[in-house]
CSV table of C-alpha atoms in Angstrom, one decimal:
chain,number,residue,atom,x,y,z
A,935,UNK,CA,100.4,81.9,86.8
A,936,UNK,CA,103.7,84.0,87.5
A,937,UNK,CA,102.3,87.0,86.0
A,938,UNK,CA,99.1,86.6,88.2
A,939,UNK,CA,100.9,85.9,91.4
A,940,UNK,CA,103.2,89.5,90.4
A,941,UNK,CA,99.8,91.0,89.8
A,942,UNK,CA,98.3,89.9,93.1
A,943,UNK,CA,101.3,91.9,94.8
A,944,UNK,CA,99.4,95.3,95.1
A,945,UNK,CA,102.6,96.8,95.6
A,946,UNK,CA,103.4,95.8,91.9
A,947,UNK,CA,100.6,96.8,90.5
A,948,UNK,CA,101.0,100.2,90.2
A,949,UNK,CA,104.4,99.8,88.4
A,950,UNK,CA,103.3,97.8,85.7
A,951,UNK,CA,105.6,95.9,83.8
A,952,UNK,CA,105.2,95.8,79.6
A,953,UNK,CA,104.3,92.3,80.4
A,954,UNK,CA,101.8,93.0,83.3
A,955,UNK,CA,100.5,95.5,81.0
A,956,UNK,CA,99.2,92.6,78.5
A,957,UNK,CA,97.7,91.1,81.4
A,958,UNK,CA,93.6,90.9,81.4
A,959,UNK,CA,93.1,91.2,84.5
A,960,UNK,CA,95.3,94.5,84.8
A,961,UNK,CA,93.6,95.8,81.8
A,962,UNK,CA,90.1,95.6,83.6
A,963,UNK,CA,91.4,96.6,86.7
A,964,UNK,CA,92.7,99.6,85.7
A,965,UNK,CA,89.8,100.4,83.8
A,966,UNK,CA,87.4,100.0,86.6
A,967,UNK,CA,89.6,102.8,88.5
A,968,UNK,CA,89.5,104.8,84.9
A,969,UNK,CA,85.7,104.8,85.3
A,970,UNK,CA,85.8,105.9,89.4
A,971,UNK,CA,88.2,108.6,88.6
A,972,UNK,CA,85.9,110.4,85.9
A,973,UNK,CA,82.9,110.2,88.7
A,974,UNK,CA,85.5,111.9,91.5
A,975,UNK,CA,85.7,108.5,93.1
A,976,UNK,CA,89.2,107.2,95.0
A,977,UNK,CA,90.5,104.2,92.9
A,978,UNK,CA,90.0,100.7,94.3
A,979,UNK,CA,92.8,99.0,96.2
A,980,UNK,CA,94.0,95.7,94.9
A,981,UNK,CA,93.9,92.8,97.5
A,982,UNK,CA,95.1,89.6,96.6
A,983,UNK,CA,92.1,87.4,98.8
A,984,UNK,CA,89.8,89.3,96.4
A,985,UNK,CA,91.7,88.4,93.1
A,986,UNK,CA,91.7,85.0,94.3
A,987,UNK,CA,88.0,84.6,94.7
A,988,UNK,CA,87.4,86.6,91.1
A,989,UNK,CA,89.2,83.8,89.8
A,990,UNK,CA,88.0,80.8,91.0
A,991,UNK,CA,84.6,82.2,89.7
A,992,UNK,CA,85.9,82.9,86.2
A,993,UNK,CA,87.6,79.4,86.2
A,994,UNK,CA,84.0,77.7,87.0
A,995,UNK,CA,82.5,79.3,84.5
A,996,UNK,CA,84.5,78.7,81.8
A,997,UNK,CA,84.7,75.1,82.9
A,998,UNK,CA,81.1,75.2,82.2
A,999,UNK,CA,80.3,77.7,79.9
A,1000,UNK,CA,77.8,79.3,82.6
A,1001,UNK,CA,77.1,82.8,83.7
A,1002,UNK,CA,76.8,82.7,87.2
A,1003,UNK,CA,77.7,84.1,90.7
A,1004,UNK,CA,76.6,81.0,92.3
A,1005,UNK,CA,80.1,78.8,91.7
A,1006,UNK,CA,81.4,75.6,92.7
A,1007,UNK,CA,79.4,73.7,95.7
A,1008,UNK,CA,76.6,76.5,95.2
A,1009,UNK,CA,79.6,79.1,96.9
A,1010,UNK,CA,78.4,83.0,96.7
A,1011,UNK,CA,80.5,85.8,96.1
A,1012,UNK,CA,80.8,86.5,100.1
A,1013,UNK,CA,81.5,82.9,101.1
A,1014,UNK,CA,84.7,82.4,97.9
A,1015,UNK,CA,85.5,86.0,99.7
A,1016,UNK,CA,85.5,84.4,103.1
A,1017,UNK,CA,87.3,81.2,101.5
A,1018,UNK,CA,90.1,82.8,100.4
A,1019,UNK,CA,90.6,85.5,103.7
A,1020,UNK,CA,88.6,88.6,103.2
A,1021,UNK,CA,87.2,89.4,106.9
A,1022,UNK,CA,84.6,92.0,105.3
A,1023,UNK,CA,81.6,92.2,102.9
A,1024,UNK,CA,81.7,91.5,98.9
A,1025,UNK,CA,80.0,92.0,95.9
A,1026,UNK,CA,81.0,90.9,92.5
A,1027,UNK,CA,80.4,91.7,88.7
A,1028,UNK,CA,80.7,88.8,85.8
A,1029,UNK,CA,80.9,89.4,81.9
A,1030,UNK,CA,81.7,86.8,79.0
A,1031,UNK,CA,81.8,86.5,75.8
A,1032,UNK,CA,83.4,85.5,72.3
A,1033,UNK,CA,86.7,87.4,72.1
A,1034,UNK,CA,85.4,89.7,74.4
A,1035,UNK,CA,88.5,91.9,75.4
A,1036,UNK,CA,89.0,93.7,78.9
A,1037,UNK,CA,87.7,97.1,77.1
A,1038,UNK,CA,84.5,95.4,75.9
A,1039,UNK,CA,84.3,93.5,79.3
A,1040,UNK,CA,84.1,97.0,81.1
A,1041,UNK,CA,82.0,98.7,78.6
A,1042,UNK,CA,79.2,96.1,79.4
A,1043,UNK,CA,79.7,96.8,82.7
A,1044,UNK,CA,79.0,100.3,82.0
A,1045,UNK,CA,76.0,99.8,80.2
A,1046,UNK,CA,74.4,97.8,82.7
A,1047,UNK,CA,72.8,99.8,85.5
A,1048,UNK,CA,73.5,97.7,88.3
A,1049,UNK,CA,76.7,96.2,87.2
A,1050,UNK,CA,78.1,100.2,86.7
A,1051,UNK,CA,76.5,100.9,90.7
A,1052,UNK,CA,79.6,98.6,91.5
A,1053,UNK,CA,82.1,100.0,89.9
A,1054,UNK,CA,81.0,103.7,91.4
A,1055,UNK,CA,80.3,102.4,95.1
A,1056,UNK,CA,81.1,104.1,98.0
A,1057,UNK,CA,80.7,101.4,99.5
A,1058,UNK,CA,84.3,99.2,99.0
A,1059,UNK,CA,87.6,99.9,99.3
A,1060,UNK,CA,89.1,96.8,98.0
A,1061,UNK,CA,88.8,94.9,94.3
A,1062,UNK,CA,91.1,92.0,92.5
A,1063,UNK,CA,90.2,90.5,89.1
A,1064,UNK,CA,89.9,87.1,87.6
A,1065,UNK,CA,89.4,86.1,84.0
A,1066,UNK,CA,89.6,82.5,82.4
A,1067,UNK,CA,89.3,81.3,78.9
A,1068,UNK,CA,86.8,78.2,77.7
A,1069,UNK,CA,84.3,77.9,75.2
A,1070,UNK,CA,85.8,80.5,73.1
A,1071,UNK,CA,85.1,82.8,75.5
A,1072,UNK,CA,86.7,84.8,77.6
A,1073,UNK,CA,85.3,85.3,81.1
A,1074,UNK,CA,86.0,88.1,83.9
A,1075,UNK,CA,84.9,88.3,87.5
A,1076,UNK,CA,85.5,91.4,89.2
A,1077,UNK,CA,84.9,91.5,93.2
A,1078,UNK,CA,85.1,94.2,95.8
A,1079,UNK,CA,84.9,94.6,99.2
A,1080,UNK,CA,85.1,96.4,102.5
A,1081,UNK,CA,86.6,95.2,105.6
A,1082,UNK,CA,83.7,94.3,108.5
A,1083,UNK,CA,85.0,93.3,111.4
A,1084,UNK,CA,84.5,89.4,111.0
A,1085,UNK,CA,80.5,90.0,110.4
A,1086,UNK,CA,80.4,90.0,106.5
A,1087,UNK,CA,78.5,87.0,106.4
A,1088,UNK,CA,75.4,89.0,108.0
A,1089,UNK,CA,75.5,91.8,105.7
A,1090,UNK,CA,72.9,92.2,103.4
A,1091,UNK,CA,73.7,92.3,99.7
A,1092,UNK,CA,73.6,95.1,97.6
A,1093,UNK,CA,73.8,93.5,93.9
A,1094,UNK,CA,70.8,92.0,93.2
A,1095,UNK,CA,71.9,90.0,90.6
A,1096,UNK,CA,73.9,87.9,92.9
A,1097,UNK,CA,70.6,86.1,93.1
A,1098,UNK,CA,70.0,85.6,89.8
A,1099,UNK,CA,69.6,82.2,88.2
A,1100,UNK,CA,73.2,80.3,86.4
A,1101,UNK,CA,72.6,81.1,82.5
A,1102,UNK,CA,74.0,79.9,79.3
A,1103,UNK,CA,75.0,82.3,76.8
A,1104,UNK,CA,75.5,81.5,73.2
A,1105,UNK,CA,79.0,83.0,72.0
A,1106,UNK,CA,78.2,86.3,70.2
A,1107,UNK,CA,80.0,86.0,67.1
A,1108,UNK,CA,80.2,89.6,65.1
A,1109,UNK,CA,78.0,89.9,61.8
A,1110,UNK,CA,79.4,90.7,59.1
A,1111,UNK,CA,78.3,94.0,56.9
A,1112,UNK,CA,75.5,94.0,54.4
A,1113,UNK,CA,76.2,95.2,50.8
A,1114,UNK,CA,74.3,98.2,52.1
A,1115,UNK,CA,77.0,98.7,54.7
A,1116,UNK,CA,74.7,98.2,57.2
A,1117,UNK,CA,75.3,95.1,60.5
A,1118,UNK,CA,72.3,93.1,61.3
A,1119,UNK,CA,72.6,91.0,64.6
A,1120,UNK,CA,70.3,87.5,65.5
A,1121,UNK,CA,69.6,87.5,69.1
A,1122,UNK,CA,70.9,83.7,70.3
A,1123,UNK,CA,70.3,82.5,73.8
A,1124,UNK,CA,71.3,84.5,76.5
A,1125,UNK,CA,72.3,87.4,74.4
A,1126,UNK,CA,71.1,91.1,76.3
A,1127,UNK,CA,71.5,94.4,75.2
A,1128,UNK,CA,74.8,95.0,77.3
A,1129,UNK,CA,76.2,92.0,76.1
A,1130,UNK,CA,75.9,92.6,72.2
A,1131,UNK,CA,76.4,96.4,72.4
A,1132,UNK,CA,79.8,96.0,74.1
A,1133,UNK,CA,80.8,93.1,71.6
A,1134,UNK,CA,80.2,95.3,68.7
A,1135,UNK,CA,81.4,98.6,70.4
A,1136,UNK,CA,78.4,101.0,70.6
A,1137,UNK,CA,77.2,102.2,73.5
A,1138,UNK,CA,73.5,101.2,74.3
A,1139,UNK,CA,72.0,104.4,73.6
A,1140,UNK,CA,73.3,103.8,70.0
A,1141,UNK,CA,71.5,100.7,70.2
A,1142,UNK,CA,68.4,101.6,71.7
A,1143,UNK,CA,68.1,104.5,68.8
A,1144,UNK,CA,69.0,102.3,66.1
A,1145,UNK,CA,65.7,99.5,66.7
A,1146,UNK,CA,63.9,102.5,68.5
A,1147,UNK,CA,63.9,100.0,72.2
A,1148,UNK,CA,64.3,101.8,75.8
A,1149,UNK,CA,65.5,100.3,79.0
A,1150,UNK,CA,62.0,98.6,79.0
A,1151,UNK,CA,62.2,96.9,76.2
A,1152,UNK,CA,63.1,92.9,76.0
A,1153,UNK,CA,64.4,90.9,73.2
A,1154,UNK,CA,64.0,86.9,72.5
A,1155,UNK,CA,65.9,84.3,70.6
A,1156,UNK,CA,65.7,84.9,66.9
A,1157,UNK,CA,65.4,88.6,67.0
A,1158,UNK,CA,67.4,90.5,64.7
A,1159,UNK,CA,68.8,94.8,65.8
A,1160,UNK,CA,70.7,97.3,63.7
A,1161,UNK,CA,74.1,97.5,64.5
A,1162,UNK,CA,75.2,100.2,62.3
A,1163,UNK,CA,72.4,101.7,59.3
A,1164,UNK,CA,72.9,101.4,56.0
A,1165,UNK,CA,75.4,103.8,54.4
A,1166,UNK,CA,73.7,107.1,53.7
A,1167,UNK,CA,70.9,106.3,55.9
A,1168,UNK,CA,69.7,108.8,58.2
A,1169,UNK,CA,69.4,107.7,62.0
A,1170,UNK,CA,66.0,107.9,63.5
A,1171,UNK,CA,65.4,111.3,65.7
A,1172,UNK,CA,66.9,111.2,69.4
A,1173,UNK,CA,63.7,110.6,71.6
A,1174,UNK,CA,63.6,113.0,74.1
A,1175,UNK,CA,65.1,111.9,77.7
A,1176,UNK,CA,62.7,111.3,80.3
A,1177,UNK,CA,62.3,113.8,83.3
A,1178,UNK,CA,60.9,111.1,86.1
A,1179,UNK,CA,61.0,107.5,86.4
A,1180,UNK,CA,58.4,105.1,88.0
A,1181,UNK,CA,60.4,102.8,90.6
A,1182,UNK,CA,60.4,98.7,90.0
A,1183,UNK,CA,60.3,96.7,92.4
A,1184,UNK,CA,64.1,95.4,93.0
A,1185,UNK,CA,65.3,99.3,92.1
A,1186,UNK,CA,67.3,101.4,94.7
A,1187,UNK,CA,68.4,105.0,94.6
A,1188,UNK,CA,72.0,103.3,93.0
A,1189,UNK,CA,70.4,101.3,90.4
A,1190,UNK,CA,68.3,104.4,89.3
A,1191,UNK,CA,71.2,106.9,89.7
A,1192,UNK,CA,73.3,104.6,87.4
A,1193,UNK,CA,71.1,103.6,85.1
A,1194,UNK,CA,70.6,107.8,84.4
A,1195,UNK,CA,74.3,108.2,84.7
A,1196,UNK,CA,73.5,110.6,87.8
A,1197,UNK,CA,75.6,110.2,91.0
A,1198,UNK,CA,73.6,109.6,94.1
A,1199,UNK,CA,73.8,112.4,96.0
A,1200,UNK,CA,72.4,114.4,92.4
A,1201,UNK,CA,69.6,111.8,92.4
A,1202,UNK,CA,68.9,113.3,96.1
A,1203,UNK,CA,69.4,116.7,95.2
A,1204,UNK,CA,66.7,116.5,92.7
A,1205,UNK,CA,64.2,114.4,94.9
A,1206,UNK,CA,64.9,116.8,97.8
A,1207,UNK,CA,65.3,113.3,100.0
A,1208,UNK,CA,68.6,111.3,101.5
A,1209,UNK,CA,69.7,108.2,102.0
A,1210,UNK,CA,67.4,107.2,104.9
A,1211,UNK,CA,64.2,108.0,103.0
A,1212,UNK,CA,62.5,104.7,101.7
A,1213,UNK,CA,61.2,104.4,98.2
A,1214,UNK,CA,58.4,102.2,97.2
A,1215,UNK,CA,57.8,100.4,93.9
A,1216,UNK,CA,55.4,103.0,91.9
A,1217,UNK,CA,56.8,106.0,93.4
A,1218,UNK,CA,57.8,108.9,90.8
A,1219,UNK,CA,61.2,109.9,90.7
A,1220,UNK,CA,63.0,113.1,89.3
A,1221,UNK,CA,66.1,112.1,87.0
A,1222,UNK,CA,66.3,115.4,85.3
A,1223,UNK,CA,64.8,119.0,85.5
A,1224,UNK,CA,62.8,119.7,82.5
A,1225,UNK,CA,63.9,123.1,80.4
A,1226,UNK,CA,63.2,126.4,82.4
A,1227,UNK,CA,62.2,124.5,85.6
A,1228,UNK,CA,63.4,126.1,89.0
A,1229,UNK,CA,66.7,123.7,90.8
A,1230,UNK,CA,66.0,122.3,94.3
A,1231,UNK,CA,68.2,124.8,97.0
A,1232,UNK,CA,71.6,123.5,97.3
A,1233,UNK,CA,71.4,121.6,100.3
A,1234,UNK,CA,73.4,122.9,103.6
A,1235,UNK,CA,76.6,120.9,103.3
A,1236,UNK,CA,76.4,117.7,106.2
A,1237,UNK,CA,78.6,117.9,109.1
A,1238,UNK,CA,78.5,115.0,110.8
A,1239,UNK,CA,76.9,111.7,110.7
A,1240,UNK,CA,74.1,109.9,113.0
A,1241,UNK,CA,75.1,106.0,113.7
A,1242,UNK,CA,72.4,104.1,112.3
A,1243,UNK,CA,72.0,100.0,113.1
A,1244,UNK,CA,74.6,98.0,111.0
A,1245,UNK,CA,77.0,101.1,110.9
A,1246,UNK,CA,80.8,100.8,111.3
A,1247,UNK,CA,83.8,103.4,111.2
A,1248,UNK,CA,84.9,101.4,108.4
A,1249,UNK,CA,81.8,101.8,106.2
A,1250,UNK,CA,81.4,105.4,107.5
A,1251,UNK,CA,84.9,106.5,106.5
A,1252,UNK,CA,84.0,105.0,103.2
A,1253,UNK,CA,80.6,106.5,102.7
A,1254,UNK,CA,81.9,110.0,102.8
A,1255,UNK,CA,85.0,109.6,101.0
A,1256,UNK,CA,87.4,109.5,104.3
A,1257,UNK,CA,90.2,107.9,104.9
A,1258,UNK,CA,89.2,105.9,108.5
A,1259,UNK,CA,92.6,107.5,110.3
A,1260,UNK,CA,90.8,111.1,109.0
A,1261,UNK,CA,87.3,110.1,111.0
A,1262,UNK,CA,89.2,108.9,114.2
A,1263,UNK,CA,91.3,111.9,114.3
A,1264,UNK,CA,87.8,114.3,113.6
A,1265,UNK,CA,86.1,112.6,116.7
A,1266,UNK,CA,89.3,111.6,119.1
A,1267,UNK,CA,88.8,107.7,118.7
A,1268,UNK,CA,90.4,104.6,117.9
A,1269,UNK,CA,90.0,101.6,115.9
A,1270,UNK,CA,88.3,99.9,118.2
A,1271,UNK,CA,85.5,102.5,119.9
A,1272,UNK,CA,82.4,101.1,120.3
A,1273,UNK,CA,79.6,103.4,118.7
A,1274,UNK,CA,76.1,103.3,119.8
A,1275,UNK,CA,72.9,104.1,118.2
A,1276,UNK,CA,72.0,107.7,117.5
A,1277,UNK,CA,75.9,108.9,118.2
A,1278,UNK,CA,77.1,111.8,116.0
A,1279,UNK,CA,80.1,111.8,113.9
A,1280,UNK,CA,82.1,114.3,112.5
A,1281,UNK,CA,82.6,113.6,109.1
A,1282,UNK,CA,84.4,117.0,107.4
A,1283,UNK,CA,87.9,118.4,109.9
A,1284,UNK,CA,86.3,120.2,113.1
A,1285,UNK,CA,86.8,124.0,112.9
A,1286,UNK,CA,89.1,124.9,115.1
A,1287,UNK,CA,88.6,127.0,118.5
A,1288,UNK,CA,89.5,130.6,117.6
A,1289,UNK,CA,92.6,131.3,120.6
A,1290,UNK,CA,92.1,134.9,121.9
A,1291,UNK,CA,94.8,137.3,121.4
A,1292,UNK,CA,96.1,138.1,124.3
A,1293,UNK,CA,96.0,141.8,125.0
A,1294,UNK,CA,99.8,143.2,124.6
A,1295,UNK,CA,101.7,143.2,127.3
A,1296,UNK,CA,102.1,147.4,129.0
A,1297,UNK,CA,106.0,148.2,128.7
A,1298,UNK,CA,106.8,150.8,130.8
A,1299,UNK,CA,109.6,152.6,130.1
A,1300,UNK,CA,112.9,151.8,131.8
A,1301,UNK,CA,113.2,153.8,135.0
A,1302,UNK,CA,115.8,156.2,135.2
A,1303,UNK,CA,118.6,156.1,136.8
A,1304,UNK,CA,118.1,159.6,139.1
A,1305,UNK,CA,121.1,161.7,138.3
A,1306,UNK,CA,122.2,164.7,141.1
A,1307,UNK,CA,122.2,168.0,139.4
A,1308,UNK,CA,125.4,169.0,138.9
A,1309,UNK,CA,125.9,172.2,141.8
A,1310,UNK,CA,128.5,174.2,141.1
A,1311,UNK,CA,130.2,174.8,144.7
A,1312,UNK,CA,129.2,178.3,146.3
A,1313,UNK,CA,132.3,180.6,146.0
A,1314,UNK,CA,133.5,181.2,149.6
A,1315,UNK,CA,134.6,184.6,151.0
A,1316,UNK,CA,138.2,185.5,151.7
A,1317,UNK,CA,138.8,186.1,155.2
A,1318,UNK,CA,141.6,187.3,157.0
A,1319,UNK,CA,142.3,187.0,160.6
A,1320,UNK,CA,143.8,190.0,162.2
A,1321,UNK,CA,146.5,189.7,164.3
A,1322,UNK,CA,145.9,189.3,168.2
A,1323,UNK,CA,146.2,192.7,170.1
A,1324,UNK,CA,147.7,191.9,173.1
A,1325,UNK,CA,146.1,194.3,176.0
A,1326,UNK,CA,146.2,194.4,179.6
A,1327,UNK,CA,144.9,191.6,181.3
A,1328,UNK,CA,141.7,193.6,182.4
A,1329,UNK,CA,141.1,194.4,179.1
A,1330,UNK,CA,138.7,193.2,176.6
A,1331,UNK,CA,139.7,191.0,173.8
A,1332,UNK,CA,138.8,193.5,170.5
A,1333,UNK,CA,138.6,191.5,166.9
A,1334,UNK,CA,139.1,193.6,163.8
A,1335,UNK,CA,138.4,191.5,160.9
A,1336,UNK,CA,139.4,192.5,157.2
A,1337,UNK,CA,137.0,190.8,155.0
A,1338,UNK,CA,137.6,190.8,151.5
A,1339,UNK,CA,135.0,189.7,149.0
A,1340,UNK,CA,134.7,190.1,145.6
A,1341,UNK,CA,131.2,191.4,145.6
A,1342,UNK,CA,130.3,190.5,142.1
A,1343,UNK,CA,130.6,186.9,142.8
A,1344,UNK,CA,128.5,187.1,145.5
A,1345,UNK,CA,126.0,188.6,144.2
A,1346,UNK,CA,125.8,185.8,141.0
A,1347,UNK,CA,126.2,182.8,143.5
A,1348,UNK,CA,125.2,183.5,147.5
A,1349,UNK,CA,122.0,185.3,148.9
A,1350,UNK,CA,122.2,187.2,151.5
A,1351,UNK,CA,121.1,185.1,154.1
A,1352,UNK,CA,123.8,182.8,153.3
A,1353,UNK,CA,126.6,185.9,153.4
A,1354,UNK,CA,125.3,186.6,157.2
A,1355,UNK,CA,125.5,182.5,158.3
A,1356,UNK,CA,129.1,182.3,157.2
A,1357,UNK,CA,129.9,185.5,158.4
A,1358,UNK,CA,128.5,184.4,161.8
A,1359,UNK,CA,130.6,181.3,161.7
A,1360,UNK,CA,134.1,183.1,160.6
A,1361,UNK,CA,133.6,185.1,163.7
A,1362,UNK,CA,132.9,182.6,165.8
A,1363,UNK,CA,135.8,180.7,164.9
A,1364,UNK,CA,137.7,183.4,165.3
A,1365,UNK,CA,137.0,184.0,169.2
A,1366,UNK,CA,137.7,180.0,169.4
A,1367,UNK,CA,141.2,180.6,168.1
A,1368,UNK,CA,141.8,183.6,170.7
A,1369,UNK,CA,140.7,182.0,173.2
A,1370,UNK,CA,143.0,178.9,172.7
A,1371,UNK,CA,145.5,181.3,172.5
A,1372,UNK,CA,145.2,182.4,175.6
A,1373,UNK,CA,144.7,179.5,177.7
């Protein structure tokens, strides 16, 4: 009980003790995520509501050496989810068998088409484990879910064996070899295919090949199959695969994808159809191209999603592999917007707006600071006054200027016009002086 409550704790899960590690329902756990990691798939999330539904079913039936998803009170997968406080839908897968380990528990799993469409969904987020021993047997229940907003019980299912009818299964005890070397198996009640090739660890091809059976074939009790041929014996030619498949009623794209080991969006590609196309019992199918036949065009990459009845952000975000923060942040909502019929969603990042470069910015050049030309000062001519010939008083004031000039200068720095102003002013400020004198 310790080690399940530690389990439950999906914080402890993924640092696994060396006693955790002997743990069943790790061991299946972790395989399940094996198995979504080799199809590109995010692992499943342990929750501990889930876990405790997958064990009250394995409990019941090893209390009464059943095969069943109906459980105690005639309880369903999605009502012991509900029970034990999963708000969203569930599904569930059950194996059993004698000494059936956690390995051979998933392999059967594999094997069976609609049991592997659960462990690939895109469809749940969530898992836990159970797995009780009676009977000789040990029994597993695995269940998964997605949260729903409080309206799983409406959901439709998507396992169709959840419907199927409680069975007993005889304990499949392992033959022992002929002197031959070769295993012989009789079929007991309840024994299938999946069952008995998992218990002896072959894969069901092997076991198909060997009694030269298909996925149409049906066994009864008393029935013997090869197990493994007689030493030296050469196996029976591989049959050649089939390139379509003629839909059942009951069968849905998943069902057929699995049981061809193709994902779903390949099944598409090859049918040139999608998810909301419906298929009919008696339709034809393409599950591989035949050799030298043309592909189907690689379909234009989807960029956003139409909101179809029964749709939620939750089962969106899952459907495309998002994380549900991712699709609020693409379309600028929250947790609890409302969508409406026929709305689009982006489901890759949006493109961003390409921002215009600005056009550069014209720098002038810094404005000089104007500078005066540096003039070199006109050299300015010598003058001498003469001294002031007194005459009579009706006589006639006479100047007689001596001017001396050094002509060479004057002929580098002054024009000639300029020589005849400042002569004009000397002499006038000369006849100023005089005339002061006077007075």
């Amino acid at each position: 009980m310790l080690a399940f409550l530690l389990l439950a704790n999906s914080s402890i899960v993924g640092q696994r003790t060396a006693v955790q590690a002997q743990d069943p329902r790790t061991e299946i756990f972790n395989s399940v995520n094996q198995v979504r990691a080799n199809y590109g798939l995010p692992p499943y999330q342990w929750d501990a509501m889930l876990a405790a539904a997958a064990q009250s079913q394995a409990e019941y039936m090893a209390a009464n050496n059943i095969y069943s998803h109906s459980g105690a009170g005639g309880s369903t997968p999605q009502t012991r989810a509900l029970a034990a406080g999963y708000a969203g839908r569930a599904n569930e897968n059950i194996v059993g068998g004698t000494d059936l380990t956690p390995r051979q528990g998933v392999t059967w799993w594999i094997n069976s088409p609609t049991h592997f469409n659960t462990m690939i969904s895109n469809q749940y987020i969530h898992a836990g484990v159970g797995h009780a021993v009676g009977h000789g047997q040990n029994f597993y229940a695995l269940v998964v879910g997605v949260p729903s907003d409080g309206i799983a019980a409406t959901l439709p299912k998507t396992n169709d064996t959840l419907d199927a009818p409680a069975v007993r299964v005889d304990p499949i005890t392992l033959a022992s070899p002929n002197e031959d070397g070769s295993i012989i198996h009789t079929v007991l009640e309840g024994h299938t295919f999946w069952a008995i090739a998992a218990r002896y660890e072959i894969t069901i091809d092997e076991l198909f090949l060997y009694n030269n059976l298909n996925n149409e074939s049906t066994i009864h009790p008393g029935d013997t199959l090869t197990i493994r041929l007689a030493d030296g014996a050469e196996p029976p030619p591989t049959p050649t695969p089939p390139a379509t498949h003629i839909i059942r009623d009951g069968e849905t794209p998943w069902t057929i994808a699995a049981t061809y080991r193709l994902t779903l969006d390949e099944f598409y590609w090859l049918n040139g159809i999608d998810e909301y196309d419906i298929l009919h019992p008696g339709n034809e199918v393409k599950i591989r191209l035949v050799p030298g036949e043309e592909p189907p065009p690689t379909p234009t990459p989807q960029l956003a999603h139409e909101v179809r009845t029964g749709d939620t952000l939750w089962g969106i975000s899952i459907r495309y592999g998002l994380g549900l923060n991712d699709l609020l942040a693409y379309n600028g909502l929250t947790e609890n917007a409302v969508l409406s019929i026929g709305d689009l969603l982006l489901i890759v990042a949006p493109t961003p707006i390409p921002t215009e470069t600005p056009l550069p910015t014209a720098t002038h050049p810094p404005t000089a600071t104007a500078v005066p030309p540096t003039i070199t000062p006109l050299p300015q001519p010598t003058t001498t006054l003469p001294a002031v010939v007194k005459r009579s008083s009706n006589a006639s004031p006479t100047i007689q200027p001596t001017i001396t000039a050094d002509s060479s200068t004057l002929q580098k720095g002054m024009s000639t016009g300029a020589f005849v102003l400042g002569f004009g002013l000397v002499a006038l400020a000369g006849i100023g002086l005089i005339f002061f004198r006077r007075q």
